[in-house]
mmCIF file with all atom_site columns, C-alpha atoms in Angstrom:
data_model
loop_
_atom_site.group_PDB
_atom_site.id
_atom_site.type_symbol
_atom_site.label_atom_id
_atom_site.label_alt_id
_atom_site.label_comp_id
_atom_site.label_asym_id
_atom_site.label_entity_id
_atom_site.label_seq_id
_atom_site.pdbx_PDB_ins_code
_atom_site.Cartn_x
_atom_site.Cartn_y
_atom_site.Cartn_z
_atom_site.occupancy
_atom_site.B_iso_or_equiv
_atom_site.pdbx_formal_charge
_atom_site.auth_seq_id
_atom_site.auth_comp_id
_atom_site.auth_asym_id
_atom_site.auth_atom_id
_atom_site.pdbx_PDB_model_num
ATOM 1   C CA . MET Y 1 1   ? 36.355  32.434  -45.541 1.00 0.00 ? 1   MET Y CA 1
ATOM 2   C CA . LYS Y 1 2   ? 37.559  30.361  -42.614 1.00 0.00 ? 2   LYS Y CA 1
ATOM 3   C CA . ALA Y 1 3   ? 36.085  32.873  -40.185 1.00 0.00 ? 3   ALA Y CA 1
ATOM 4   C CA . GLN Y 1 4   ? 32.729  32.697  -41.987 1.00 0.00 ? 4   GLN Y CA 1
ATOM 5   C CA . LYS Y 1 5   ? 32.684  28.874  -41.762 1.00 0.00 ? 5   LYS Y CA 1
ATOM 6   C CA . PHE Y 1 6   ? 33.634  29.078  -38.090 1.00 0.00 ? 6   PHE Y CA 1
ATOM 7   C CA . TYR Y 1 7   ? 30.720  31.407  -37.296 1.00 0.00 ? 7   TYR Y CA 1
ATOM 8   C CA . GLN Y 1 8   ? 28.309  29.280  -39.327 1.00 0.00 ? 8   GLN Y CA 1
ATOM 9   C CA . LYS Y 1 9   ? 29.399  26.191  -37.427 1.00 0.00 ? 9   LYS Y CA 1
ATOM 10  C CA . ALA Y 1 10  ? 29.126  27.994  -34.070 1.00 0.00 ? 10  ALA Y CA 1
ATOM 11  C CA . ILE Y 1 11  ? 25.602  29.226  -34.880 1.00 0.00 ? 11  ILE Y CA 1
ATOM 12  C CA . LYS Y 1 12  ? 24.604  25.714  -35.921 1.00 0.00 ? 12  LYS Y CA 1
ATOM 13  C CA . ILE Y 1 13  ? 25.889  24.250  -32.630 1.00 0.00 ? 13  ILE Y CA 1
ATOM 14  C CA . ILE Y 1 14  ? 24.071  26.924  -30.584 1.00 0.00 ? 14  ILE Y CA 1
ATOM 15  C CA . PHE Y 1 15  ? 20.837  26.304  -32.496 1.00 0.00 ? 15  PHE Y CA 1
ATOM 16  C CA . LEU Y 1 16  ? 21.044  22.527  -31.968 1.00 0.00 ? 16  LEU Y CA 1
ATOM 17  C CA . SER Y 1 17  ? 21.817  22.970  -28.269 1.00 0.00 ? 17  SER Y CA 1
ATOM 18  C CA . ALA Y 1 18  ? 18.859  25.300  -27.820 1.00 0.00 ? 18  ALA Y CA 1
ATOM 19  C CA . LEU Y 1 19  ? 16.615  22.821  -29.653 1.00 0.00 ? 19  LEU Y CA 1
ATOM 20  C CA . ILE Y 1 20  ? 17.727  19.944  -27.397 1.00 0.00 ? 20  ILE Y CA 1
ATOM 21  C CA . ILE Y 1 21  ? 17.082  22.021  -24.259 1.00 0.00 ? 21  ILE Y CA 1
ATOM 22  C CA . PHE Y 1 22  ? 13.649  23.087  -25.564 1.00 0.00 ? 22  PHE Y CA 1
ATOM 23  C CA . VAL Y 1 23  ? 12.629  19.502  -26.356 1.00 0.00 ? 23  VAL Y CA 1
ATOM 24  C CA . SER Y 1 24  ? 13.894  18.261  -22.973 1.00 0.00 ? 24  SER Y CA 1
ATOM 25  C CA . ILE Y 1 25  ? 11.951  20.770  -20.877 1.00 0.00 ? 25  ILE Y CA 1
ATOM 26  C CA . PRO Y 1 26  ? 8.561   18.990  -21.141 1.00 0.00 ? 26  PRO Y CA 1
ATOM 27  C CA . GLU Y 1 27  ? 10.153  15.674  -20.121 1.00 0.00 ? 27  GLU Y CA 1
ATOM 28  C CA . VAL Y 1 28  ? 11.798  17.230  -17.070 1.00 0.00 ? 28  VAL Y CA 1
ATOM 29  C CA . THR Y 1 29  ? 8.523   18.892  -16.093 1.00 0.00 ? 29  THR Y CA 1
ATOM 30  C CA . LYS Y 1 30  ? 6.659   15.623  -16.533 1.00 0.00 ? 30  LYS Y CA 1
ATOM 31  C CA . ALA Y 1 31  ? 9.136   13.682  -14.413 1.00 0.00 ? 31  ALA Y CA 1
ATOM 32  C CA . ALA Y 1 32  ? 8.972   16.313  -11.661 1.00 0.00 ? 32  ALA Y CA 1
ATOM 33  C CA . GLU Y 1 33  ? 5.153   16.255  -11.461 1.00 0.00 ? 33  GLU Y CA 1
ATOM 34  C CA . THR Y 1 34  ? 3.953   14.566  -8.284  1.00 0.00 ? 34  THR Y CA 1
ATOM 35  C CA . TYR Y 1 35  ? 0.580   13.738  -6.736  1.00 0.00 ? 35  TYR Y CA 1
ATOM 36  C CA . ASN Y 1 36  ? -0.253  13.299  -3.053  1.00 0.00 ? 36  ASN Y CA 1
ATOM 37  C CA . MET Y 1 37  ? -1.936  9.955   -2.372  1.00 0.00 ? 37  MET Y CA 1
ATOM 38  C CA . GLY Y 1 38  ? -3.608  9.591   1.018   1.00 0.00 ? 38  GLY Y CA 1
ATOM 39  C CA . ILE Y 1 39  ? -3.086  6.156   2.588   1.00 0.00 ? 39  ILE Y CA 1
ATOM 40  C CA . VAL Y 1 40  ? -6.438  5.220   4.132   1.00 0.00 ? 40  VAL Y CA 1
ATOM 41  C CA . TYR Y 1 41  ? -7.000  1.633   5.269   1.00 0.00 ? 41  TYR Y CA 1
ATOM 42  C CA . ILE Y 1 42  ? -6.787  -2.066  4.434   1.00 0.00 ? 42  ILE Y CA 1
ATOM 43  C CA . GLY Y 1 43  ? -9.840  -3.946  5.720   1.00 0.00 ? 43  GLY Y CA 1
ATOM 44  C CA . SER Y 1 44  ? -10.967 -7.572  5.618   1.00 0.00 ? 44  SER Y CA 1
ATOM 45  C CA . ARG Y 1 45  ? -13.818 -9.304  3.818   1.00 0.00 ? 45  ARG Y CA 1
ATOM 46  C CA . VAL Y 1 46  ? -12.770 -12.737 5.048   1.00 0.00 ? 46  VAL Y CA 1
ATOM 47  C CA . LYS Y 1 47  ? -15.307 -14.924 6.871   1.00 0.00 ? 47  LYS Y CA 1
ATOM 48  C CA . TYR Y 1 48  ? -14.767 -17.893 9.176   1.00 0.00 ? 48  TYR Y CA 1
ATOM 49  C CA . THR Y 1 49  ? -11.871 -16.383 11.085  1.00 0.00 ? 49  THR Y CA 1
ATOM 50  C CA . ASN Y 1 50  ? -11.347 -14.622 14.382  1.00 0.00 ? 50  ASN Y CA 1
ATOM 51  C CA . ILE Y 1 51  ? -9.119  -12.007 12.745  1.00 0.00 ? 51  ILE Y CA 1
ATOM 52  C CA . ASP Y 1 52  ? -11.440 -9.246  14.014  1.00 0.00 ? 52  ASP Y CA 1
ATOM 53  C CA . GLU Y 1 53  ? -11.770 -10.700 17.531  1.00 0.00 ? 53  GLU Y CA 1
ATOM 54  C CA . TYR Y 1 54  ? -8.131  -11.698 17.903  1.00 0.00 ? 54  TYR Y CA 1
ATOM 55  C CA . THR Y 1 55  ? -7.028  -11.424 21.537  1.00 0.00 ? 55  THR Y CA 1
ATOM 56  C CA . ALA Y 1 56  ? -3.435  -10.497 22.295  1.00 0.00 ? 56  ALA Y CA 1
ATOM 57  C CA . PHE Y 1 57  ? -1.538  -13.003 24.431  1.00 0.00 ? 57  PHE Y CA 1
ATOM 58  C CA . GLU Y 1 58  ? 1.119   -10.517 25.483  1.00 0.00 ? 58  GLU Y CA 1
ATOM 59  C CA . GLU Y 1 59  ? 1.149   -6.786  26.039  1.00 0.00 ? 59  GLU Y CA 1
ATOM 60  C CA . GLY Y 1 60  ? 1.954   -5.080  22.764  1.00 0.00 ? 60  GLY Y CA 1
ATOM 61  C CA . ASP Y 1 61  ? 0.567   -7.875  20.580  1.00 0.00 ? 61  ASP Y CA 1
ATOM 62  C CA . LYS Y 1 62  ? -1.641  -6.608  17.790  1.00 0.00 ? 62  LYS Y CA 1
ATOM 63  C CA . ASN Y 1 63  ? -4.571  -7.976  15.850  1.00 0.00 ? 63  ASN Y CA 1
ATOM 64  C CA . PRO Y 1 64  ? -3.527  -9.318  12.407  1.00 0.00 ? 64  PRO Y CA 1
ATOM 65  C CA . LEU Y 1 65  ? -5.478  -6.429  10.842  1.00 0.00 ? 65  LEU Y CA 1
ATOM 66  C CA . ASP Y 1 66  ? -3.364  -3.969  12.816  1.00 0.00 ? 66  ASP Y CA 1
ATOM 67  C CA . HIS Y 1 67  ? -0.241  -5.640  11.443  1.00 0.00 ? 67  HIS Y CA 1
ATOM 68  C CA . ALA Y 1 68  ? -1.771  -5.446  7.959   1.00 0.00 ? 68  ALA Y CA 1
ATOM 69  C CA . GLN Y 1 69  ? -2.495  -1.738  8.387   1.00 0.00 ? 69  GLN Y CA 1
ATOM 70  C CA . GLU Y 1 70  ? 1.069   -0.993  9.460   1.00 0.00 ? 70  GLU Y CA 1
ATOM 71  C CA . LEU Y 1 71  ? 2.481   -3.008  6.571   1.00 0.00 ? 71  LEU Y CA 1
ATOM 72  C CA . PHE Y 1 72  ? 0.057   -1.326  4.143   1.00 0.00 ? 72  PHE Y CA 1
ATOM 73  C CA . HIS Y 1 73  ? 1.416   2.082   5.191   1.00 0.00 ? 73  HIS Y CA 1
ATOM 74  C CA . GLU Y 1 74  ? 5.074   1.072   5.262   1.00 0.00 ? 74  GLU Y CA 1
ATOM 75  C CA . ILE Y 1 75  ? 5.061   -0.654  1.878   1.00 0.00 ? 75  ILE Y CA 1
ATOM 76  C CA . ILE Y 1 76  ? 3.370   2.255   0.107   1.00 0.00 ? 76  ILE Y CA 1
ATOM 77  C CA . LEU Y 1 77  ? 5.596   4.857   1.784   1.00 0.00 ? 77  LEU Y CA 1
ATOM 78  C CA . ASN Y 1 78  ? 8.798   2.943   0.997   1.00 0.00 ? 78  ASN Y CA 1
ATOM 79  C CA . SER Y 1 79  ? 7.869   1.707   -2.481  1.00 0.00 ? 79  SER Y CA 1
ATOM 80  C CA . ASP Y 1 80  ? 9.105   3.232   -5.727  1.00 0.00 ? 80  ASP Y CA 1
ATOM 81  C CA . LEU Y 1 81  ? 5.628   4.550   -6.582  1.00 0.00 ? 81  LEU Y CA 1
ATOM 82  C CA . ARG Y 1 82  ? 7.265   7.955   -6.129  1.00 0.00 ? 82  ARG Y CA 1
ATOM 83  C CA . ASN Y 1 83  ? 9.060   7.266   -9.413  1.00 0.00 ? 83  ASN Y CA 1
ATOM 84  C CA . ILE Y 1 84  ? 5.720   7.464   -11.227 1.00 0.00 ? 84  ILE Y CA 1
ATOM 85  C CA . GLY Y 1 85  ? 4.683   10.569  -9.300  1.00 0.00 ? 85  GLY Y CA 1
ATOM 86  C CA . LEU Y 1 86  ? 2.598   9.002   -6.500  1.00 0.00 ? 86  LEU Y CA 1
ATOM 87  C CA . VAL Y 1 87  ? 3.712   10.244  -3.079  1.00 0.00 ? 87  VAL Y CA 1
ATOM 88  C CA . GLY Y 1 88  ? 2.173   8.371   -0.151  1.00 0.00 ? 88  GLY Y CA 1
ATOM 89  C CA . VAL Y 1 89  ? 0.723   10.558  2.619   1.00 0.00 ? 89  VAL Y CA 1
ATOM 90  C CA . GLU Y 1 90  ? -0.385  9.298   6.042   1.00 0.00 ? 90  GLU Y CA 1
ATOM 91  C CA . SER Y 1 91  ? -3.410  10.746  7.822   1.00 0.00 ? 91  SER Y CA 1
ATOM 92  C CA . THR Y 1 92  ? -2.573  13.470  10.320  1.00 0.00 ? 92  THR Y CA 1
ATOM 93  C CA . GLU Y 1 93  ? -3.352  11.446  13.440  1.00 0.00 ? 93  GLU Y CA 1
ATOM 94  C CA . TYR Y 1 94  ? -1.744  8.270   12.115  1.00 0.00 ? 94  TYR Y CA 1
ATOM 95  C CA . SER Y 1 95  ? 1.536   10.040  11.422  1.00 0.00 ? 95  SER Y CA 1
ATOM 96  C CA . LYS Y 1 96  ? 1.555   11.713  14.840  1.00 0.00 ? 96  LYS Y CA 1
ATOM 97  C CA . MET Y 1 97  ? 0.628   8.800   17.072  1.00 0.00 ? 97  MET Y CA 1
ATOM 98  C CA . ALA Y 1 98  ? 3.161   6.603   18.797  1.00 0.00 ? 98  ALA Y CA 1
ATOM 99  C CA . ARG Y 1 99  ? 3.079   3.143   17.212  1.00 0.00 ? 99  ARG Y CA 1
ATOM 100 C CA . ASN Y 1 100 ? 3.333   1.443   20.616  1.00 0.00 ? 100 ASN Y CA 1
ATOM 101 C CA . ALA Y 1 101 ? 0.392   3.361   22.100  1.00 0.00 ? 101 ALA Y CA 1
ATOM 102 C CA . GLU Y 1 102 ? -2.218  0.656   21.574  1.00 0.00 ? 102 GLU Y CA 1
ATOM 103 C CA . VAL Y 1 103 ? -5.235  2.672   22.739  1.00 0.00 ? 103 VAL Y CA 1
ATOM 104 C CA . GLU Y 1 104 ? -4.421  5.545   20.413  1.00 0.00 ? 104 GLU Y CA 1
ATOM 105 C CA . PHE Y 1 105 ? -3.668  3.125   17.602  1.00 0.00 ? 105 PHE Y CA 1
ATOM 106 C CA . GLN Y 1 106 ? -7.087  1.504   17.909  1.00 0.00 ? 106 GLN Y CA 1
ATOM 107 C CA . LYS Y 1 107 ? -8.786  4.900   17.982  1.00 0.00 ? 107 LYS Y CA 1
ATOM 108 C CA . VAL Y 1 108 ? -7.127  5.972   14.743  1.00 0.00 ? 108 VAL Y CA 1
ATOM 109 C CA . GLN Y 1 109 ? -7.790  2.563   13.198  1.00 0.00 ? 109 GLN Y CA 1
ATOM 110 C CA . GLU Y 1 110 ? -11.500 2.931   13.881  1.00 0.00 ? 110 GLU Y CA 1
ATOM 111 C CA . GLU Y 1 111 ? -11.627 6.353   12.214  1.00 0.00 ? 111 GLU Y CA 1
ATOM 112 C CA . LEU Y 1 112 ? -9.849  4.985   9.151   1.00 0.00 ? 112 LEU Y CA 1
ATOM 113 C CA . ARG Y 1 113 ? -12.088 1.926   9.045   1.00 0.00 ? 113 ARG Y CA 1
ATOM 114 C CA . LYS Y 1 114 ? -15.210 4.080   9.015   1.00 0.00 ? 114 LYS Y CA 1
ATOM 115 C CA . SER Y 1 115 ? -13.778 6.206   6.226   1.00 0.00 ? 115 SER Y CA 1
ATOM 116 C CA . VAL Y 1 116 ? -13.433 3.169   3.948   1.00 0.00 ? 116 VAL Y CA 1
ATOM 117 C CA . ALA Y 1 117 ? -17.185 2.564   4.110   1.00 0.00 ? 117 ALA Y CA 1
ATOM 118 C CA . GLN Y 1 118 ? -17.678 6.101   2.794   1.00 0.00 ? 118 GLN Y CA 1
ATOM 119 C CA . LEU Y 1 119 ? -15.129 5.576   0.024   1.00 0.00 ? 119 LEU Y CA 1
ATOM 120 C CA . ASP Y 1 120 ? -17.019 2.509   -1.183  1.00 0.00 ? 120 ASP Y CA 1
ATOM 121 C CA . LYS Y 1 121 ? -19.983 4.832   -1.716  1.00 0.00 ? 121 LYS Y CA 1
ATOM 122 C CA . GLY Y 1 122 ? -17.830 7.323   -3.656  1.00 0.00 ? 122 GLY Y CA 1
ATOM 123 C CA . ASN Y 1 123 ? -17.851 9.865   -0.821  1.00 0.00 ? 123 ASN Y CA 1
ATOM 124 C CA . THR Y 1 124 ? -14.414 11.359  -0.175  1.00 0.00 ? 124 THR Y CA 1
ATOM 125 C CA . SER Y 1 125 ? -15.444 14.510  1.709   1.00 0.00 ? 125 SER Y CA 1
ATOM 126 C CA . GLU Y 1 126 ? -15.053 13.021  5.193   1.00 0.00 ? 126 GLU Y CA 1
ATOM 127 C CA . VAL Y 1 127 ? -11.918 11.049  4.400   1.00 0.00 ? 127 VAL Y CA 1
ATOM 128 C CA . VAL Y 1 128 ? -9.844  13.987  3.169   1.00 0.00 ? 128 VAL Y CA 1
ATOM 129 C CA . LYS Y 1 129 ? -10.490 15.777  6.480   1.00 0.00 ? 129 LYS Y CA 1
ATOM 130 C CA . LEU Y 1 130 ? -8.258  13.184  8.152   1.00 0.00 ? 130 LEU Y CA 1
ATOM 131 C CA . PHE Y 1 131 ? -5.239  14.558  6.262   1.00 0.00 ? 131 PHE Y CA 1
ATOM 132 C CA . ASP Y 1 132 ? -3.449  17.872  6.698   1.00 0.00 ? 132 ASP Y CA 1
ATOM 133 C CA . LYS Y 1 133 ? -2.225  17.938  3.081   1.00 0.00 ? 133 LYS Y CA 1
ATOM 134 C CA . LYS Y 1 134 ? -4.167  18.570  -0.092  1.00 0.00 ? 134 LYS Y CA 1
ATOM 135 C CA . LEU Y 1 135 ? -4.704  15.178  -1.725  1.00 0.00 ? 135 LEU Y CA 1
ATOM 136 C CA . ASP Y 1 136 ? -4.985  14.174  -5.357  1.00 0.00 ? 136 ASP Y CA 1
ATOM 137 C CA . TYR Y 1 137 ? -5.775  10.518  -4.721  1.00 0.00 ? 137 TYR Y CA 1
ATOM 138 C CA . LEU Y 1 138 ? -6.752  8.107   -1.941  1.00 0.00 ? 138 LEU Y CA 1
ATOM 139 C CA . ILE Y 1 139 ? -5.635  4.490   -1.693  1.00 0.00 ? 139 ILE Y CA 1
ATOM 140 C CA . TYR Y 1 140 ? -7.390  1.742   0.275   1.00 0.00 ? 140 TYR Y CA 1
ATOM 141 C CA . GLY Y 1 141 ? -8.184  -1.941  -0.051  1.00 0.00 ? 141 GLY Y CA 1
ATOM 142 C CA . TYR Y 1 142 ? -9.336  -5.252  1.356   1.00 0.00 ? 142 TYR Y CA 1
ATOM 143 C CA . ILE Y 1 143 ? -8.092  -8.689  2.244   1.00 0.00 ? 143 ILE Y CA 1
ATOM 144 C CA . ASN Y 1 144 ? -10.475 -10.661 0.031   1.00 0.00 ? 144 ASN Y CA 1
ATOM 145 C CA . ASN Y 1 145 ? -9.434  -14.167 0.989   1.00 0.00 ? 145 ASN Y CA 1
ATOM 146 C CA . ILE Y 1 146 ? -7.169  -16.232 3.216   1.00 0.00 ? 146 ILE Y CA 1
ATOM 147 C CA . THR Y 1 147 ? -6.509  -19.872 2.437   1.00 0.00 ? 147 THR Y CA 1
ATOM 148 C CA . VAL Y 1 148 ? -4.517  -22.454 4.364   1.00 0.00 ? 148 VAL Y CA 1
ATOM 149 C CA . SER Y 1 149 ? -3.293  -25.362 2.220   1.00 0.00 ? 149 SER Y CA 1
ATOM 150 C CA . HIS Y 1 150 ? -1.907  -28.537 3.771   1.00 0.00 ? 150 HIS Y CA 1
ATOM 151 C CA . ARG Y 1 151 ? 1.479   -29.940 2.755   1.00 0.00 ? 151 ARG Y CA 1
ATOM 152 C CA . GLU Y 1 152 ? 3.884   -32.586 4.005   1.00 0.00 ? 152 GLU Y CA 1
ATOM 153 C CA . SER Y 1 153 ? 7.465   -31.559 4.675   1.00 0.00 ? 153 SER Y CA 1
ATOM 154 C CA . PHE Y 1 154 ? 10.265  -33.606 6.248   1.00 0.00 ? 154 PHE Y CA 1
ATOM 155 C CA . GLY Y 1 155 ? 7.810   -35.745 8.191   1.00 0.00 ? 155 GLY Y CA 1
ATOM 156 C CA . ASP Y 1 156 ? 6.198   -32.706 9.769   1.00 0.00 ? 156 ASP Y CA 1
ATOM 157 C CA . SER Y 1 157 ? 2.690   -31.492 9.086   1.00 0.00 ? 157 SER Y CA 1
ATOM 158 C CA . ASN Y 1 158 ? 3.018   -28.010 7.618   1.00 0.00 ? 158 ASN Y CA 1
ATOM 159 C CA . SER Y 1 159 ? 0.833   -25.722 5.565   1.00 0.00 ? 159 SER Y CA 1
ATOM 160 C CA . ILE Y 1 160 ? 0.909   -22.666 3.335   1.00 0.00 ? 160 ILE Y CA 1
ATOM 161 C CA . VAL Y 1 161 ? -1.059  -19.529 4.143   1.00 0.00 ? 161 VAL Y CA 1
ATOM 162 C CA . SER Y 1 162 ? -2.104  -17.435 1.127   1.00 0.00 ? 162 SER Y CA 1
ATOM 163 C CA . ILE Y 1 163 ? -3.621  -13.958 1.110   1.00 0.00 ? 163 ILE Y CA 1
ATOM 164 C CA . ASP Y 1 164 ? -5.499  -12.253 -1.731  1.00 0.00 ? 164 ASP Y CA 1
ATOM 165 C CA . LEU Y 1 165 ? -5.672  -8.450  -1.761  1.00 0.00 ? 165 LEU Y CA 1
ATOM 166 C CA . SER Y 1 166 ? -7.534  -5.910  -3.844  1.00 0.00 ? 166 SER Y CA 1
ATOM 167 C CA . VAL Y 1 167 ? -6.523  -2.256  -3.707  1.00 0.00 ? 167 VAL Y CA 1
ATOM 168 C CA . ARG Y 1 168 ? -8.192  0.801   -5.194  1.00 0.00 ? 168 ARG Y CA 1
ATOM 169 C CA . ILE Y 1 169 ? -6.922  4.273   -5.963  1.00 0.00 ? 169 ILE Y CA 1
ATOM 170 C CA . VAL Y 1 170 ? -9.676  6.884   -6.206  1.00 0.00 ? 170 VAL Y CA 1
ATOM 171 C CA . ASP Y 1 171 ? -9.743  10.544  -7.161  1.00 0.00 ? 171 ASP Y CA 1
ATOM 172 C CA . ALA Y 1 172 ? -9.743  12.495  -3.888  1.00 0.00 ? 172 ALA Y CA 1
ATOM 173 C CA . LEU Y 1 173 ? -12.179 15.080  -5.254  1.00 0.00 ? 173 LEU Y CA 1
ATOM 174 C CA . THR Y 1 174 ? -14.722 12.991  -7.152  1.00 0.00 ? 174 THR Y CA 1
ATOM 175 C CA . GLY Y 1 175 ? -14.321 9.510   -5.631  1.00 0.00 ? 175 GLY Y CA 1
ATOM 176 C CA . LYS Y 1 176 ? -13.941 8.075   -9.135  1.00 0.00 ? 176 LYS Y CA 1
ATOM 177 C CA . ILE Y 1 177 ? -11.904 4.867   -9.287  1.00 0.00 ? 177 ILE Y CA 1
ATOM 178 C CA . VAL Y 1 178 ? -8.732  5.448   -11.309 1.00 0.00 ? 178 VAL Y CA 1
ATOM 179 C CA . CYS Y 1 179 ? -6.896  2.182   -10.595 1.00 0.00 ? 179 CYS Y CA 1
ATOM 180 C CA . VAL Y 1 180 ? -7.678  -1.297  -9.267  1.00 0.00 ? 180 VAL Y CA 1
ATOM 181 C CA . ALA Y 1 181 ? -4.835  -3.706  -8.504  1.00 0.00 ? 181 ALA Y CA 1
ATOM 182 C CA . THR Y 1 182 ? -4.829  -7.183  -6.992  1.00 0.00 ? 182 THR Y CA 1
ATOM 183 C CA . GLY Y 1 183 ? -2.091  -9.303  -5.494  1.00 0.00 ? 183 GLY Y CA 1
ATOM 184 C CA . GLU Y 1 184 ? -1.579  -12.735 -3.954  1.00 0.00 ? 184 GLU Y CA 1
ATOM 185 C CA . GLY Y 1 185 ? 1.127   -13.776 -1.534  1.00 0.00 ? 185 GLY Y CA 1
ATOM 186 C CA . SER Y 1 186 ? 1.954   -17.066 0.192   1.00 0.00 ? 186 SER Y CA 1
ATOM 187 C CA . ALA Y 1 187 ? 4.203   -18.084 3.077   1.00 0.00 ? 187 ALA Y CA 1
ATOM 188 C CA . PRO Y 1 188 ? 4.935   -21.278 5.054   1.00 0.00 ? 188 PRO Y CA 1
ATOM 189 C CA . ASN Y 1 189 ? 2.755   -21.844 8.117   1.00 0.00 ? 189 ASN Y CA 1
ATOM 190 C CA . HIS Y 1 190 ? 2.966   -24.526 10.823  1.00 0.00 ? 190 HIS Y CA 1
ATOM 191 C CA . ASP Y 1 191 ? -0.039  -26.547 11.993  1.00 0.00 ? 191 ASP Y CA 1
ATOM 192 C CA . LYS Y 1 192 ? 0.657   -25.931 15.642  1.00 0.00 ? 192 LYS Y CA 1
ATOM 193 C CA . SER Y 1 193 ? -1.095  -23.887 18.321  1.00 0.00 ? 193 SER Y CA 1
ATOM 194 C CA . TYR Y 1 194 ? 1.346   -21.012 18.536  1.00 0.00 ? 194 TYR Y CA 1
ATOM 195 C CA . LYS Y 1 195 ? 0.306   -18.449 21.113  1.00 0.00 ? 195 LYS Y CA 1
ATOM 196 C CA . LYS Y 1 196 ? 0.485   -15.627 18.565  1.00 0.00 ? 196 LYS Y CA 1
ATOM 197 C CA . ALA Y 1 197 ? -1.641  -17.436 16.004  1.00 0.00 ? 197 ALA Y CA 1
ATOM 198 C CA . PHE Y 1 198 ? -5.151  -16.541 14.979  1.00 0.00 ? 198 PHE Y CA 1
ATOM 199 C CA . ARG Y 1 199 ? -7.548  -19.085 13.555  1.00 0.00 ? 199 ARG Y CA 1
ATOM 200 C CA . PHE Y 1 200 ? -8.837  -19.471 10.038  1.00 0.00 ? 200 PHE Y CA 1
ATOM 201 C CA . GLU Y 1 201 ? -11.500 -22.185 9.550   1.00 0.00 ? 201 GLU Y CA 1
ATOM 202 C CA . ASN Y 1 202 ? -10.274 -23.817 12.764  1.00 0.00 ? 202 ASN Y CA 1
ATOM 203 C CA . LYS Y 1 203 ? -6.628  -23.764 11.621  1.00 0.00 ? 203 LYS Y CA 1
ATOM 204 C CA . PRO Y 1 204 ? -3.971  -21.708 13.440  1.00 0.00 ? 204 PRO Y CA 1
ATOM 205 C CA . VAL Y 1 205 ? -2.152  -19.117 11.341  1.00 0.00 ? 205 VAL Y CA 1
ATOM 206 C CA . GLU Y 1 206 ? 1.049   -17.605 12.697  1.00 0.00 ? 206 GLU Y CA 1
ATOM 207 C CA . ILE Y 1 207 ? 1.298   -13.814 12.738  1.00 0.00 ? 207 ILE Y CA 1
ATOM 208 C CA . GLU Y 1 208 ? 4.733   -14.027 11.098  1.00 0.00 ? 208 GLU Y CA 1
ATOM 209 C CA . SER Y 1 209 ? 3.307   -16.151 8.277   1.00 0.00 ? 209 SER Y CA 1
ATOM 210 C CA . PHE Y 1 210 ? 0.425   -13.711 7.858   1.00 0.00 ? 210 PHE Y CA 1
ATOM 211 C CA . GLN Y 1 211 ? 2.838   -10.775 7.652   1.00 0.00 ? 211 GLN Y CA 1
ATOM 212 C CA . ALA Y 1 212 ? 5.086   -12.496 5.108   1.00 0.00 ? 212 ALA Y CA 1
ATOM 213 C CA . ALA Y 1 213 ? 2.178   -13.472 2.857   1.00 0.00 ? 213 ALA Y CA 1
ATOM 214 C CA . PHE Y 1 214 ? 0.634   -10.003 3.137   1.00 0.00 ? 214 PHE Y CA 1
ATOM 215 C CA . THR Y 1 215 ? 3.927   -8.306  2.227   1.00 0.00 ? 215 THR Y CA 1
ATOM 216 C CA . LYS Y 1 216 ? 4.331   -10.448 -0.892  1.00 0.00 ? 216 LYS Y CA 1
ATOM 217 C CA . ALA Y 1 217 ? 0.756   -9.697  -1.940  1.00 0.00 ? 217 ALA Y CA 1
ATOM 218 C CA . MET Y 1 218 ? 1.237   -5.939  -1.452  1.00 0.00 ? 218 MET Y CA 1
ATOM 219 C CA . ASN Y 1 219 ? 4.472   -5.937  -3.435  1.00 0.00 ? 219 ASN Y CA 1
ATOM 220 C CA . LYS Y 1 220 ? 2.563   -7.446  -6.358  1.00 0.00 ? 220 LYS Y CA 1
ATOM 221 C CA . VAL Y 1 221 ? -0.129  -4.793  -5.949  1.00 0.00 ? 221 VAL Y CA 1
ATOM 222 C CA . VAL Y 1 222 ? 2.513   -2.054  -6.165  1.00 0.00 ? 222 VAL Y CA 1
ATOM 223 C CA . GLU Y 1 223 ? 3.954   -3.552  -9.354  1.00 0.00 ? 223 GLU Y CA 1
ATOM 224 C CA . LYS Y 1 224 ? 0.505   -3.659  -10.972 1.00 0.00 ? 224 LYS Y CA 1
ATOM 225 C CA . ILE Y 1 225 ? -0.166  -0.029  -10.009 1.00 0.00 ? 225 ILE Y CA 1
ATOM 226 C CA . LYS Y 1 226 ? 3.079   0.983   -11.705 1.00 0.00 ? 226 LYS Y CA 1
ATOM 227 C CA . LYS Y 1 227 ? 2.109   -0.875  -14.886 1.00 0.00 ? 227 LYS Y CA 1
ATOM 228 C CA . GLN Y 1 228 ? -1.245  0.934   -15.029 1.00 0.00 ? 228 GLN Y CA 1
ATOM 229 C CA . ALA Y 1 229 ? 0.291   4.395   -14.509 1.00 0.00 ? 229 ALA Y CA 1
#
């Protein structure tokens, strides 16, 4: 009798264990599913600024848009979007080039910039050729606005620079928009003619302030993408 109860209990435990494993398999498979997302470009729709014609004061200085592009790549690659299955992929040439080779950098930038114009029309065929991996999605965006707000601080004339971003994720095969996320970021800026500043509506904006505001805006974009996943 005791032996019979023992075997019944053992069979019950084995059955329950098998059931738990069976139920867990789909979850494990789902968590392991990943999608390659090609990182394309972050452009600018801002007027009244010399952001596009920015002239470097020292060798190695970059246009604010070049800084934005580098940050765009770095933030996506290092974000936790991988946790929701989105794996950032850089274009073949972008990943191979030396970051300090300015001529090569500008060449790759121009190719990426042109590809965004095609994406806006829903055409992904040319863009995917820039990548050596099969892509599921493409991500790109724009700086929609830059504002410089005046403030008084400790007797000094300071300001705040704010950046508004909009980012799209599109299906790499069809060009269909699958996600749109926006973000705004602000950082302190000084009303002084720093040599590494660019001008927005006749006001100097420090590169460091631009980078800080852009990073905050992109972090908000990433959070919104995760919420829509």
